[in-house]
Coordinates of C-alpha atoms and ligand atoms in Angstrom, one line a residue:
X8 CA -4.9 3.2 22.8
X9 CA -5.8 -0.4 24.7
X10 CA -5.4 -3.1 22.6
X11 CA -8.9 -4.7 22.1
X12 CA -7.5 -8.0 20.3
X13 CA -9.4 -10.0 23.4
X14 CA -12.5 -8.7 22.1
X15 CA -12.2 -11.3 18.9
X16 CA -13.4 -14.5 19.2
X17 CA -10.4 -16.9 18.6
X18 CA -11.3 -20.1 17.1
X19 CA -7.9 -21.8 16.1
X20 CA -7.3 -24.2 12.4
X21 CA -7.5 -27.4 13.1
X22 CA -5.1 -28.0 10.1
X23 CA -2.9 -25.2 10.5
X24 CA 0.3 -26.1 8.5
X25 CA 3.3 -28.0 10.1
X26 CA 6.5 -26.0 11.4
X27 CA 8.0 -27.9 8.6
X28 CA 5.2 -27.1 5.9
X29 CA 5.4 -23.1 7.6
X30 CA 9.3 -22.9 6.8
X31 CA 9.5 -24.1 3.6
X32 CA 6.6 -21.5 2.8
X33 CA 8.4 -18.7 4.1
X34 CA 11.6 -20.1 2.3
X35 CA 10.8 -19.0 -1.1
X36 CA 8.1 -16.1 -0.4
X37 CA 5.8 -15.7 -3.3
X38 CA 4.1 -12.2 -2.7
X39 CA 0.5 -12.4 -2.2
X40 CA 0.2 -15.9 -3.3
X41 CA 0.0 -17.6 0.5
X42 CA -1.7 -16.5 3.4
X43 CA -1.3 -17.2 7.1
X44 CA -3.5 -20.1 9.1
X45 CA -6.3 -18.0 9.9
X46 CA -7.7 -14.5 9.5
X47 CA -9.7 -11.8 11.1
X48 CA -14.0 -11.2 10.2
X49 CA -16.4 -8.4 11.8
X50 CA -19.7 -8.1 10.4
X51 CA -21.3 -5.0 9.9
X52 CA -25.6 -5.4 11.1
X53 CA -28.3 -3.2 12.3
X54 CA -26.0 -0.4 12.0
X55 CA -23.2 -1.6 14.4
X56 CA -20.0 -4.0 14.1
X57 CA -20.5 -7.1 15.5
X58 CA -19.3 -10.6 16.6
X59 CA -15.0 -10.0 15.8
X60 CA -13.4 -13.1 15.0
X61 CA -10.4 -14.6 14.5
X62 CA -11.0 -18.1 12.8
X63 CA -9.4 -20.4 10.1
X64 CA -8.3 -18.7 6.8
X65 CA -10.6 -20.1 4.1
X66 CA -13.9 -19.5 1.2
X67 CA -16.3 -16.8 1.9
X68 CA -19.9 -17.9 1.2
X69 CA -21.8 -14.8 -0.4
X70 CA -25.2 -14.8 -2.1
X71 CA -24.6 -13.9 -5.8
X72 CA -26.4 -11.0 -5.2
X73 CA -24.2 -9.5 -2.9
X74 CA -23.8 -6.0 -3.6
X75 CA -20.2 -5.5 -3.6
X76 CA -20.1 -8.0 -6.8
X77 CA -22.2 -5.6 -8.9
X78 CA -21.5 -2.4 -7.6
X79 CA -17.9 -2.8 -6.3
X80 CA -18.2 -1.0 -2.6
X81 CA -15.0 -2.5 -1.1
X82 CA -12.1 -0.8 0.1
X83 CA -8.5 -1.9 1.0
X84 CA -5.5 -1.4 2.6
X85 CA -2.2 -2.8 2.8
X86 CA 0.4 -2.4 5.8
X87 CA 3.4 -4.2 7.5
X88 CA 4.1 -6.2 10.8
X89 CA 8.1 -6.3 11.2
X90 CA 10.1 -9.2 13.2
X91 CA 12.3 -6.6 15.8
X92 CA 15.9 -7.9 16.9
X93 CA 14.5 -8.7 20.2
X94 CA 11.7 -11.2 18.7
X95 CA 9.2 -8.9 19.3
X96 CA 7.0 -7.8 16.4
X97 CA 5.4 -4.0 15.6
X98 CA 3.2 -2.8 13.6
X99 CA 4.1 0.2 11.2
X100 CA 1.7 3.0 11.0
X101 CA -1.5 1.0 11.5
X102 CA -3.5 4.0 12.9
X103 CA -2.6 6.0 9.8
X104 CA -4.1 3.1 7.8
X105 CA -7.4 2.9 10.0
X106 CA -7.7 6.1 9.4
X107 CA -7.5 6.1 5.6
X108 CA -9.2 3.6 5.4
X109 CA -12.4 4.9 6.9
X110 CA -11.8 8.1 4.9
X111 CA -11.8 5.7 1.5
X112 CA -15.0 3.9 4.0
X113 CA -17.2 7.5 3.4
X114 CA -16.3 8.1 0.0
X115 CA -17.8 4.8 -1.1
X116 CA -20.6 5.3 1.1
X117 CA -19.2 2.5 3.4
X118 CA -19.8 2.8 7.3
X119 CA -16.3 3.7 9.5
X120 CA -14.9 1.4 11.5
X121 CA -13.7 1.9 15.1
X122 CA -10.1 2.2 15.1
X123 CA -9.7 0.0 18.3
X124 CA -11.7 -3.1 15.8
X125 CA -8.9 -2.0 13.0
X126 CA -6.3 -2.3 14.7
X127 CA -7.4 -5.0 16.7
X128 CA -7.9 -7.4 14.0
X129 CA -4.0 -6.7 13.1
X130 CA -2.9 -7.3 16.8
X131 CA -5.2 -10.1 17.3
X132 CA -4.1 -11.9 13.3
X133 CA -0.6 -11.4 14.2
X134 CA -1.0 -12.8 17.6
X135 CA -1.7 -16.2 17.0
X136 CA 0.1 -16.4 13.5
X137 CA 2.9 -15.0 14.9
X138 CA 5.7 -18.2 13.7
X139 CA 4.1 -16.6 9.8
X140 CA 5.9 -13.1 10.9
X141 CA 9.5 -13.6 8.3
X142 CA 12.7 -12.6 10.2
X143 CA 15.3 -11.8 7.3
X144 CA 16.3 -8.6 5.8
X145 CA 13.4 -7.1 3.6
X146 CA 11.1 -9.5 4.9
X147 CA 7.4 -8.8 6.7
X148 CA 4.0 -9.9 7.5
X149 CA 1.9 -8.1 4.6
X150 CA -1.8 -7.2 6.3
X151 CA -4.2 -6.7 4.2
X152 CA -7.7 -5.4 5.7
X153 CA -10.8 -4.8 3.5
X154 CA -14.6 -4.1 3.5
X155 CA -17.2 -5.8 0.9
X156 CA -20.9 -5.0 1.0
X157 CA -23.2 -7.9 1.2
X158 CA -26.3 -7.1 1.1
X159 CA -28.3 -9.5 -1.3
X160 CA -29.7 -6.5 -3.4
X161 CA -29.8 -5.7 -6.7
X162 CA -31.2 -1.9 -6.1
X163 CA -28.3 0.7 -6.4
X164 CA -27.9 2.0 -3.3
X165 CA -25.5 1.7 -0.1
X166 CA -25.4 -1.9 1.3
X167 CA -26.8 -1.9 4.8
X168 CA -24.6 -4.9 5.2
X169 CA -20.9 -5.5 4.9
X170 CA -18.0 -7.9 6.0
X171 CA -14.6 -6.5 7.0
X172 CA -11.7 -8.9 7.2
X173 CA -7.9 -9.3 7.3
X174 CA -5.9 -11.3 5.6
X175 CA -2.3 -11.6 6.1
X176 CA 0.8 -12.7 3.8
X177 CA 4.4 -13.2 4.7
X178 CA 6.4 -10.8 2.2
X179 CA 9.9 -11.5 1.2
X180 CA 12.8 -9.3 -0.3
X181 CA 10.9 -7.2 -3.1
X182 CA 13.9 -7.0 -5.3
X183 CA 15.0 -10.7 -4.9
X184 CA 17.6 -10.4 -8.1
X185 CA 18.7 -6.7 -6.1
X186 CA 17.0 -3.4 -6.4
X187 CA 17.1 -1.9 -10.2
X188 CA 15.7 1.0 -11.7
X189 CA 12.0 0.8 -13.0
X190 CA 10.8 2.2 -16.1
X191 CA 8.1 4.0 -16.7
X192 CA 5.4 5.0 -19.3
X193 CA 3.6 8.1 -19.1
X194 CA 0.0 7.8 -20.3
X195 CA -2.1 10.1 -22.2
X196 CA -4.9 7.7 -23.2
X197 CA -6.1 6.7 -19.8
X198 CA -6.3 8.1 -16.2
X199 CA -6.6 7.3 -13.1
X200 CA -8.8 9.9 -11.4
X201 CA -10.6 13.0 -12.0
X202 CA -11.4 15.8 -10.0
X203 CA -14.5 14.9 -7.4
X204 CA -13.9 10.7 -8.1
X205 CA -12.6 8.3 -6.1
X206 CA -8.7 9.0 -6.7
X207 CA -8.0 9.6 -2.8
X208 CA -9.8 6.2 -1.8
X209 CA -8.5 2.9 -1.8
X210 CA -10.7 1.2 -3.4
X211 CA -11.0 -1.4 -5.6
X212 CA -12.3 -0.3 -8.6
X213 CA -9.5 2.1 -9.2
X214 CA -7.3 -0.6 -9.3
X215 CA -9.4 -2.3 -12.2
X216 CA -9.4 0.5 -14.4
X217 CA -5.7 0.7 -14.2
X218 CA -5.0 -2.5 -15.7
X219 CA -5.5 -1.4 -19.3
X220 CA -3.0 1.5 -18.6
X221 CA -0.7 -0.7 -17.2
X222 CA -0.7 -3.2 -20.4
X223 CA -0.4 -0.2 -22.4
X224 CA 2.4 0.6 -20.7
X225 CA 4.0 -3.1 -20.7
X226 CA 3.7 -2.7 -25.1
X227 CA 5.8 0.5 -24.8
X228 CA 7.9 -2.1 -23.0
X229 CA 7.9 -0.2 -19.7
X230 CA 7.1 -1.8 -16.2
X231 CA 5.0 0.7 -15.0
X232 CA 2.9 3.7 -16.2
X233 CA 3.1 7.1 -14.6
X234 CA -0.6 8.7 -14.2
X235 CA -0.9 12.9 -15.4
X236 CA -4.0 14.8 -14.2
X237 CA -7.2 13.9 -16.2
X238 CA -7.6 17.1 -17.1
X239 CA -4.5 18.7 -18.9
X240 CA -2.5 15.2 -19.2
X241 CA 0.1 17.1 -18.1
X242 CA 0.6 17.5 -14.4
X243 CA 2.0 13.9 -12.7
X244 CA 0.3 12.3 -9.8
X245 CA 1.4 8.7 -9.2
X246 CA 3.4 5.7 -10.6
X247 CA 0.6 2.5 -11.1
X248 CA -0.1 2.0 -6.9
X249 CA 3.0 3.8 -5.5
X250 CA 3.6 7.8 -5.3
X251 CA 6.5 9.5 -6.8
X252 CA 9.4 11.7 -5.5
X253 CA 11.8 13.5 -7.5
X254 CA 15.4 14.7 -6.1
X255 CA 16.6 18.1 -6.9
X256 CA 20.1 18.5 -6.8
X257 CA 21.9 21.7 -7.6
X258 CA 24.7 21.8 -5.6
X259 CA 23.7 22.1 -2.0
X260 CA 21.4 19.5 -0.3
X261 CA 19.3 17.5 -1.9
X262 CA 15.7 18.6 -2.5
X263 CA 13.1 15.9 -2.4
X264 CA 10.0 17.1 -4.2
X265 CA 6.6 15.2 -4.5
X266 CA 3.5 15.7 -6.3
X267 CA 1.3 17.7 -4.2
X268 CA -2.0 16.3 -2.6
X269 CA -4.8 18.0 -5.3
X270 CA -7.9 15.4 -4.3
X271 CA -7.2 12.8 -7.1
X272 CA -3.7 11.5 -5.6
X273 CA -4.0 8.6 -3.5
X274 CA -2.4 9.9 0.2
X275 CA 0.3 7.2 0.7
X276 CA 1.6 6.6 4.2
X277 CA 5.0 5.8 3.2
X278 CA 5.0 9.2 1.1
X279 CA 4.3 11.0 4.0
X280 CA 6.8 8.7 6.2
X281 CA 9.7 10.1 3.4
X282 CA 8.9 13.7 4.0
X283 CA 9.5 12.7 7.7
X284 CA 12.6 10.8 6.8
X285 CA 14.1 13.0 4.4
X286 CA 14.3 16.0 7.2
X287 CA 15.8 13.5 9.7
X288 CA 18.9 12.9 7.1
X289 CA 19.1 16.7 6.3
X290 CA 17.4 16.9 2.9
X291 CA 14.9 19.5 2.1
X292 CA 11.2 18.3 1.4
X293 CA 8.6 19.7 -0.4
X294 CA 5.3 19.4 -2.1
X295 CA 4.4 20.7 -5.2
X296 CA 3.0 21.0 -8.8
X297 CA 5.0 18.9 -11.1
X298 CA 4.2 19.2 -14.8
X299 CA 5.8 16.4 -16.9
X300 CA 7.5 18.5 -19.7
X301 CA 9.5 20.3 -16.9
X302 CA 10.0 17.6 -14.9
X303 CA 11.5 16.3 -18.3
X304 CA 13.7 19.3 -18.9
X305 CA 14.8 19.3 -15.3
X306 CA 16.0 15.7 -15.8
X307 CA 17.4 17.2 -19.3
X308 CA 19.5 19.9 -17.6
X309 CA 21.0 17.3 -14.5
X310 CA 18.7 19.6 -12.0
X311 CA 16.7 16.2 -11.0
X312 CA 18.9 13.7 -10.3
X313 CA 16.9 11.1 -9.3
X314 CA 13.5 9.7 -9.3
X315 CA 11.7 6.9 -7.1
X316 CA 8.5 5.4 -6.5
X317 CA 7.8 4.6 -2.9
X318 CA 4.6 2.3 -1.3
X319 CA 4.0 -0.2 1.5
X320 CA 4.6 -3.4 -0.7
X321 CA 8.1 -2.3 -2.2
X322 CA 8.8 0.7 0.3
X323 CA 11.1 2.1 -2.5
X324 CA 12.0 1.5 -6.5
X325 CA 14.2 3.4 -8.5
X326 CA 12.4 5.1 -11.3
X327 CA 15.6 4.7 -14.4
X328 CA 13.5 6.1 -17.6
X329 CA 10.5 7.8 -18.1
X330 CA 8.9 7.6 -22.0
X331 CA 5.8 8.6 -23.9
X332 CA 4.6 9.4 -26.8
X333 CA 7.7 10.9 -28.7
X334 CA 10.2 10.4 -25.6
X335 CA 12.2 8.8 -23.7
X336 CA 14.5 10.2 -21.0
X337 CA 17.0 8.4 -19.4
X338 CA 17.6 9.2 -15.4
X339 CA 21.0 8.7 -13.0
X340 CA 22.1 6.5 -16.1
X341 CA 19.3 4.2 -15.2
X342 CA 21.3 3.4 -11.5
X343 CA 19.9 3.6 -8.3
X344 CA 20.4 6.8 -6.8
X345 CA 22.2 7.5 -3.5
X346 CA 19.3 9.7 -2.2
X347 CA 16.8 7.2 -2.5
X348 CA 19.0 4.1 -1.4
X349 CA 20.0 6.6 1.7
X350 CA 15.9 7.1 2.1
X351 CA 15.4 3.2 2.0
X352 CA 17.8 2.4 4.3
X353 CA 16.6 4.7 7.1
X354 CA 12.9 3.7 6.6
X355 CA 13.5 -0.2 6.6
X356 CA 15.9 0.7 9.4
X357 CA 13.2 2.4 11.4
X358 CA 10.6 -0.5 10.3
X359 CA 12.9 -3.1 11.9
X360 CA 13.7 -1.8 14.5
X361 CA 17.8 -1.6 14.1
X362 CA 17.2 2.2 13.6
X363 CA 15.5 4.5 16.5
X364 CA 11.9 5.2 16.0
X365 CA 12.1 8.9 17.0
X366 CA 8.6 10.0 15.4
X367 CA 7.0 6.4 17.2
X368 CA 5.8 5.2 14.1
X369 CA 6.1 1.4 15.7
X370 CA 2.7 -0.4 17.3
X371 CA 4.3 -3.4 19.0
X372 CA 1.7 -6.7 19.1
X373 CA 1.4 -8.1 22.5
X374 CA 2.3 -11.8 21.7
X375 CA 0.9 -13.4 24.8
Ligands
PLP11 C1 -1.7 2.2 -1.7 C2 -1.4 3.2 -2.8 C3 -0.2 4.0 -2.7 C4 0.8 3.8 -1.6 O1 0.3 4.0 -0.4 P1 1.2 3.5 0.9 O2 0.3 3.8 2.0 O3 2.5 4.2 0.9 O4 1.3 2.0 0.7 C5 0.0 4.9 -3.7 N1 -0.8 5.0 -4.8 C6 -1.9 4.2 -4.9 C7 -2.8 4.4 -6.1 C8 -2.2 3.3 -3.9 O5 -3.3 2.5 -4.1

């Protein structure tokens, strides 16, 4: 598809920071915490997307009545620009994310947003902050595009107006102490979605109502919290904002099984990227129903030998104990695993560019 970057307005800081200020930024990367020169805005008016910008990063001004502060339409989505050996920088999957992101757009009653202004935005951002775009092993540019409604209504309805923008955030090594195994707690007092809500969408209310699960979790002294189905409390879904895969082993090739789409599992790209991955390095890959008290046995009897979590931010993270009310089961000895260390390696391969990108998952950025 032709880039349409040169459709966005460019207006350029005035006080971008210093080379100097830049490096020492990138030198320690907090994740999340600092955010590129400038950043990408298209208004939604009168039905259509109009004036894309690329201008200074800095406040929003919003009447207090804007919609998306009572009602919470916004959406999200997060996804990577990688520093290739030659310089260059590509884009990972970005049409995967438009397009999830306009599916998680019409469940929230949120107008779609052409594909070309989507990815765009990310080709445009990256463009002219290309120096933010980290160059060292298990670094990236972290994008993260959005959609708020601002319509300055207190009626429930759909806004008529919203704002989409892009942000971006120079990630660092995710595991700067070294990748170890997570654990996780597996809640039966609070879920994520239900059949018919929001669970496939990225949006941001899910996220709030997993806090309270995730504290819960922290008590239990666990890192994360493993989410069941909302009916049963039985069946597992995901691991806080990342999906789950499970590696059967019984003798022959390893199996990689992950919980099968059911409507309230939120579709991540890099799940589907490892069922790609996993049949380049000759495992079998699967997806499938997954209740917890035989995933437990399985882990019991050594027929699951590992578990991981796997998302955009952290791409992959061992998964070393799994507890709950009345258990705790210990997996791989709490080591990383050498199926999902042989997964991470080909993805971040792949991602930068050192590996071949057979299934053409790159998007390179014309830097101008
Ligand atoms: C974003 C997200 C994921 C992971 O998706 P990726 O596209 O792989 O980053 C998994 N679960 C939830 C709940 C998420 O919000």
């Amino acid at each position: 598809m032709a880039s349409t970057s040169s459709t966005f307005r460019i207006t350029p800081s005035t006080a971008p920071l210093s080379a100097e200020q830049r490096q020492q930024q990138l030198q320690s990367i907090q994740f999340g915490r600092v955010f590129t020169d400038h950043m990408a805005v298209v208004s939604y008016r009168n039905g259509t997307w109009q004036d894309p910008e690329v201008k200074p990063y800095g406040p929003l001004s919003l009447s207090p009545a804007s919609s998306v502060l009572h009602y919470g339409q916004a959406i999200f989505e997060g996804f990577k620009a990688y520093r290739q050996p030659d310089g260059s920088i590509s884009l990972f999957r970005p049409d995967s994310n438009s397009e999830r992101f306009n599916r998680s757009a019409a469940r929230l009653a949120m107008p779609s947003i052409p594909q070309e202004l989507f990815i765009g935005a990310a080709e445009a951002l990256v463009a002219i902050d290309q120096a933010w775009v980290p160059s060292g092993s298990g670094e990236s540019l972290y994008l993260r595009p959005f959609m708020i409604a601002t319509d300055a209504f207190l009626g429930v309805r759909p806004s008529e107006e919203y704002l989409f923008l892009l942000i971006a955030s120079p990630a660092g090594e995710y595991f700067p102490q070294g990748l170890k195994p997570v654990s996780v707690w597996a809640s039966k007092e609070y879920v994520r979605a239900a059949p018919g809500g929001t669970g496939e969408a990225k949006c941001a209310g899910n996220y709030a109502a997993s806090l309270l699960a995730q504290a819960e979790a922290k008590e239990h002294g666990c890192d994360q919290v493993i989410w069941l189905d909302a009916i049963e409390r039985e069946v597992i879904e995901e691991m806080g904002g990342m999906n789950l895969f499970f590696v059967y082993r019984d003798g022959g090739a390893p199996v990689v099984v992950t919980p099968a789409l059911t409507g309230t599992l939120l579709p991540g790209i890099t799940r589907s990227t490892l069922l790609n991955v996993a049949g380049d390095l000759g495992y079998q890959a699967e997806e499938r129903r997954l209740p917890l008290t035989q995933v437990l046995n399985d882990i019991a009897s050594g027929a699951i030998s590992e578990v991981f979590a796997c998302g955009t931010a952290a791409v992959i993270t061992p998964v070393g104990e799994i507890k709950g009310r009345g258990f705790a089961q210990t997996i791989n000895n709490n080591e990383n695993g050498p199926v999902a260390m042989a997964l991470r390696t080909a993805l971040l391969g792949i991602q930068r560019g050192t590996a071949p990108d057979t299934h053409g998952w790159l998007h390179p950025v014309a830097l101008g």
